[in-house]
Amino acid sequence: MKALVFAAGLGERMRPLTEHTPKPLLLAGGKPLIAWHLEKLAALGVREVVINTSWLAEQFPLALGDGSRWNLRLHYAHEGPTPLETGGGMLNALPLLGDAPFLVVNGDIWTDFDFSLLPREPAGEAHLLLVDNPPQHPRGDYHLDAHGVLHDDRAAPCLTYAGIGVYRPSILDGWRAVIGDAPGSERTPPRFSVVPLQKHFMAQGRISGQHYRGQWTDVGTPQRLQALEDALRADAGPLPTR
């Protein structure tokens, strides 16, 4: 299995910390956020990881090299000055990811989740990890039913997508028909979110999921990064999500 780490975001909510450092390279517990993921991927047996880049892209190979320190081979998929979002980022990285299912993880989250608990292949088009709703996202994203199938149903109790999943490349087949004329889709390479594709296949019962109740945080603000740093240094207590 190969993996894709989303690292192309502009980090606007993290300013001024991200004025000179891309968010996935900010330190937590003495190492870059992205390094926590690379360690987990290496432990899983992944050997090739694609990292999509945009903002301050030149810093990633300087900080991470070729990945050999983790027994990985890193590929950098540069998206230009404007990030292509999650769907466009996947599409842009597909030539490096190949034809088999691949693991996706957001570069700006932290979790103690064991990646080996994910299926090597999703039953449908994708398998997503969900977590309890953090205070900044109280309504959640998707409903997980008793059979492990995800639904875009806000009338039912929803959980938050953790930014971790296993996707089949075929989720991008026919993406333009699903996305329509959404802003950015006309660009070359196109810029679009993967969310409409997730919802499209949810309507067909082809997206599965699992609920993780352990530690997870979206490192979306300087305050949450500091809270994560404090928790890792103390090595005690739940990670704050505010």
Protein backbone atom coordinates (compact mmCIF):
# COMPACT_ATOMS: atom_id res chain seq x y z
CA MET A 1 0.00 0.00 0.00
CA LYS A 2 1.09 3.55 -0.79
CA ALA A 3 -0.01 6.64 1.11
CA LEU A 4 -0.84 10.26 0.37
CA VAL A 5 -0.23 12.95 2.98
CA PHE A 6 -2.07 16.21 2.39
CA ALA A 7 0.43 18.99 3.10
CA ALA A 8 -0.45 21.69 0.56
CA GLY A 9 -2.64 23.95 2.70
CA LEU A 10 -1.84 27.63 3.14
CA GLY A 11 -2.15 27.45 6.94
CA GLU A 12 -3.97 30.78 7.10
CA ARG A 13 -5.57 30.12 10.49
CA MET A 14 -2.15 29.31 11.93
CA ARG A 15 -0.56 32.67 11.11
CA PRO A 16 1.92 33.96 12.16
CA LEU A 17 3.38 30.48 12.80
CA THR A 18 2.95 29.50 9.16
CA GLU A 19 4.35 32.65 7.61
CA HIS A 20 7.72 30.94 7.30
CA THR A 21 6.89 27.27 8.06
CA PRO A 22 4.20 25.12 6.41
CA LYS A 23 1.75 23.76 8.97
CA PRO A 24 2.71 20.06 8.68
CA LEU A 25 6.31 21.00 9.51
CA LEU A 26 5.40 22.79 12.74
CA LEU A 27 6.87 20.99 15.72
CA ALA A 28 4.87 19.02 18.28
CA GLY A 29 6.61 16.86 20.84
CA GLY A 30 9.98 17.70 19.33
CA LYS A 31 9.27 16.68 15.74
CA PRO A 32 7.21 17.94 12.79
CA LEU A 33 3.52 17.02 12.77
CA ILE A 34 4.01 15.14 9.50
CA ALA A 35 6.81 13.04 11.01
CA TRP A 36 4.32 11.41 13.40
CA HIS A 37 2.41 10.16 10.35
CA LEU A 38 5.51 8.99 8.52
CA GLU A 39 6.53 6.92 11.53
CA LYS A 40 3.09 5.27 11.64
CA LEU A 41 3.09 4.61 7.90
CA ALA A 42 6.53 3.02 8.07
CA ALA A 43 5.42 0.81 10.97
CA LEU A 44 2.43 -0.28 8.89
CA GLY A 45 4.74 -1.47 6.12
CA VAL A 46 4.06 1.37 3.70
CA ARG A 47 7.19 2.07 1.68
CA GLU A 48 6.14 4.86 -0.71
CA VAL A 49 4.48 8.07 0.42
CA VAL A 50 3.32 10.94 -1.77
CA ILE A 51 3.31 14.37 -0.10
CA ASN A 52 1.39 17.07 -1.93
CA THR A 53 2.85 20.54 -1.49
CA SER A 54 2.10 24.16 -2.32
CA TRP A 55 2.80 26.79 0.36
CA LEU A 56 6.55 26.93 1.11
CA ALA A 57 6.90 23.68 -0.83
CA GLU A 58 10.68 23.85 -0.94
CA GLN A 59 10.86 23.31 2.81
CA PHE A 60 9.50 19.75 2.71
CA PRO A 61 12.42 18.02 0.96
CA LEU A 62 14.82 20.10 3.05
CA ALA A 63 13.18 18.89 6.27
CA LEU A 64 12.22 15.34 5.30
CA GLY A 65 14.70 14.40 2.61
CA ASP A 66 13.98 11.29 0.58
CA GLY A 67 12.34 9.50 3.51
CA SER A 68 15.16 7.02 4.04
CA ARG A 69 15.41 7.83 7.76
CA TRP A 70 11.98 6.18 8.11
CA ASN A 71 12.75 3.46 5.56
CA LEU A 72 10.32 5.23 3.21
CA ARG A 73 10.56 6.62 -0.30
CA LEU A 74 8.99 10.07 -0.42
CA HIS A 75 7.56 11.63 -3.56
CA TYR A 76 6.65 15.32 -3.64
CA ALA A 77 3.65 16.32 -5.77
CA HIS A 78 3.86 20.09 -6.13
CA GLU A 79 0.52 21.76 -6.88
CA GLY A 80 1.72 25.25 -7.69
CA PRO A 81 1.01 28.42 -5.70
CA THR A 82 -2.69 27.57 -5.18
CA PRO A 83 -3.53 24.25 -3.47
CA LEU A 84 -5.78 21.93 -5.46
CA GLU A 85 -7.90 20.95 -2.42
CA THR A 86 -8.44 17.34 -1.43
CA GLY A 87 -10.05 15.98 -4.60
CA GLY A 88 -7.75 17.84 -6.96
CA GLY A 89 -4.79 16.86 -4.82
CA MET A 90 -5.71 13.19 -5.07
CA LEU A 91 -6.19 13.45 -8.83
CA ASN A 92 -2.87 15.22 -9.25
CA ALA A 93 -1.10 12.55 -7.17
CA LEU A 94 -2.67 9.51 -8.87
CA PRO A 95 0.22 8.94 -11.32
CA LEU A 96 2.47 8.47 -8.28
CA LEU A 97 -0.05 6.44 -6.28
CA GLY A 98 -0.86 3.82 -8.90
CA ASP A 99 -3.91 1.61 -9.33
CA ALA A 100 -4.22 0.03 -5.87
CA PRO A 101 -6.10 1.42 -2.85
CA PHE A 102 -4.05 3.99 -0.96
CA LEU A 103 -4.10 5.44 2.54
CA VAL A 104 -4.77 9.18 2.94
CA VAL A 105 -3.96 11.28 5.99
CA ASN A 106 -4.16 15.02 6.57
CA GLY A 107 -0.77 16.45 7.45
CA ASP A 108 -2.14 18.85 10.05
CA ILE A 109 -3.76 16.43 12.48
CA TRP A 110 -2.33 14.44 15.40
CA THR A 111 -3.66 11.14 16.67
CA ASP A 112 -2.58 8.03 18.52
CA PHE A 113 -4.71 5.91 16.16
CA ASP A 114 -3.00 2.73 14.95
CA PHE A 115 -3.12 2.76 11.14
CA SER A 116 -3.05 -1.05 11.09
CA LEU A 117 -6.70 -0.99 12.24
CA LEU A 118 -7.71 0.30 8.81
CA PRO A 119 -8.64 -2.21 6.10
CA ARG A 120 -6.08 -2.72 3.38
CA GLU A 121 -8.92 -2.40 0.87
CA PRO A 122 -12.25 -0.66 1.37
CA ALA A 123 -15.41 -2.65 0.74
CA GLY A 124 -16.63 0.13 -1.54
CA GLU A 125 -14.91 3.21 -2.89
CA ALA A 126 -13.49 4.41 0.43
CA HIS A 127 -13.26 3.66 4.14
CA LEU A 128 -13.12 6.67 6.45
CA LEU A 129 -12.07 7.08 10.06
CA LEU A 130 -14.43 9.13 12.21
CA VAL A 131 -13.97 10.64 15.64
CA ASP A 132 -16.14 12.30 18.27
CA ASN A 133 -17.12 15.84 17.31
CA PRO A 134 -14.67 18.44 18.64
CA PRO A 135 -16.02 21.71 20.07
CA GLN A 136 -15.15 23.62 16.91
CA HIS A 137 -17.16 21.18 14.76
CA PRO A 138 -20.14 20.17 16.93
CA ARG A 139 -22.46 18.99 14.13
CA GLY A 140 -19.98 16.52 12.70
CA ASP A 141 -19.89 15.34 9.09
CA TYR A 142 -21.43 11.91 8.51
CA HIS A 143 -23.67 9.34 10.16
CA LEU A 144 -22.17 5.89 10.76
CA ASP A 145 -24.83 3.19 10.88
CA ALA A 146 -24.72 -0.10 12.76
CA HIS A 147 -23.38 -1.91 9.68
CA GLY A 148 -20.38 0.39 9.31
CA VAL A 149 -21.82 2.27 6.34
CA LEU A 150 -21.61 6.05 6.14
CA HIS A 151 -24.49 8.38 5.27
CA ASP A 152 -24.74 12.08 4.55
CA ASP A 153 -27.67 12.47 6.93
CA ARG A 154 -27.65 15.45 9.28
CA ALA A 155 -30.96 14.33 10.75
CA ALA A 156 -29.11 11.43 12.40
CA PRO A 157 -26.25 11.65 14.94
CA CYS A 158 -23.06 12.50 13.05
CA LEU A 159 -19.36 12.04 13.72
CA THR A 160 -16.42 14.04 12.37
CA TYR A 161 -14.23 12.80 9.54
CA ALA A 162 -10.76 12.47 11.02
CA GLY A 163 -8.86 13.20 7.82
CA ILE A 164 -7.72 9.56 7.61
CA GLY A 165 -9.04 7.00 5.16
CA VAL A 166 -8.36 4.34 2.56
CA TYR A 167 -9.48 5.20 -0.98
CA ARG A 168 -9.72 3.37 -4.24
CA PRO A 169 -8.43 5.37 -7.22
CA SER A 170 -11.77 4.64 -8.90
CA ILE A 171 -13.46 7.14 -6.57
CA LEU A 172 -12.12 9.73 -9.00
CA ASP A 173 -13.58 8.06 -12.09
CA GLY A 174 -16.10 10.41 -13.59
CA TRP A 175 -15.24 13.11 -11.06
CA ARG A 176 -16.22 15.90 -13.45
CA ALA A 177 -19.80 14.64 -13.73
CA VAL A 178 -20.08 14.71 -9.93
CA ILE A 179 -18.31 18.02 -9.39
CA GLY A 180 -20.04 19.80 -12.26
CA ASP A 181 -18.98 23.40 -12.76
CA ALA A 182 -17.74 23.98 -9.21
CA PRO A 183 -15.23 26.86 -9.06
CA GLY A 184 -11.74 25.62 -9.84
CA SER A 185 -12.87 22.52 -11.74
CA GLU A 186 -12.14 24.26 -15.04
CA ARG A 187 -8.47 24.72 -14.16
CA THR A 188 -5.56 22.59 -15.34
CA PRO A 189 -4.90 20.76 -13.09
CA PRO A 190 -8.41 21.01 -11.63
CA ARG A 191 -9.09 22.23 -8.10
CA PHE A 192 -11.96 20.60 -6.20
CA SER A 193 -12.91 19.00 -2.90
CA VAL A 194 -13.27 15.26 -2.39
CA VAL A 195 -16.38 15.83 -0.24
CA PRO A 196 -18.88 15.76 -3.16
CA LEU A 197 -17.38 12.45 -4.26
CA GLN A 198 -17.70 11.05 -0.75
CA LYS A 199 -21.36 12.08 -0.62
CA HIS A 200 -22.03 10.78 -4.13
CA PHE A 201 -20.88 7.29 -3.23
CA MET A 202 -22.48 7.42 0.21
CA ALA A 203 -25.81 7.75 -1.55
CA GLN A 204 -25.00 4.40 -3.18
CA GLY A 205 -23.92 2.75 0.08
CA ARG A 206 -20.33 2.52 -1.14
CA ILE A 207 -18.47 4.37 1.63
CA SER A 208 -17.73 2.52 4.88
CA GLY A 209 -16.28 3.83 8.11
CA GLN A 210 -15.23 3.17 11.67
CA HIS A 211 -15.42 5.20 14.88
CA TYR A 212 -12.22 5.88 16.79
CA ARG A 213 -12.65 7.02 20.38
CA GLY A 214 -8.99 7.63 21.18
CA GLN A 215 -6.93 10.77 21.00
CA TRP A 216 -7.18 13.00 17.94
CA THR A 217 -6.83 16.71 17.34
CA ASP A 218 -7.12 18.97 14.34
CA VAL A 219 -4.14 21.30 14.78
CA GLY A 220 -5.99 24.22 13.24
CA THR A 221 -4.97 27.12 15.47
CA PRO A 222 -1.86 28.18 17.37
CA GLN A 223 -3.77 27.52 20.59
CA ARG A 224 -4.50 23.91 19.64
CA LEU A 225 -0.87 23.40 18.62
CA GLN A 226 0.27 24.69 22.02
CA ALA A 227 -2.26 22.48 23.79
CA LEU A 228 -0.95 19.48 21.83
CA GLU A 229 2.64 20.40 22.68
CA ASP A 230 1.78 20.70 26.36
CA ALA A 231 -0.05 17.36 26.35
CA LEU A 232 2.77 15.55 24.58
CA ARG A 233 5.37 16.97 26.93
CA ALA A 234 3.29 16.07 29.96
CA ASP A 235 2.40 12.70 28.42
CA ALA A 236 -0.74 12.66 30.49
CA GLY A 237 -4.41 13.46 30.11
CA PRO A 238 -6.59 13.78 27.03
CA LEU A 239 -5.56 16.07 24.21
CA PRO A 240 -7.46 19.37 24.20
CA THR A 241 -9.48 20.03 21.04
CA ARG A 242 -10.32 23.68 21.58
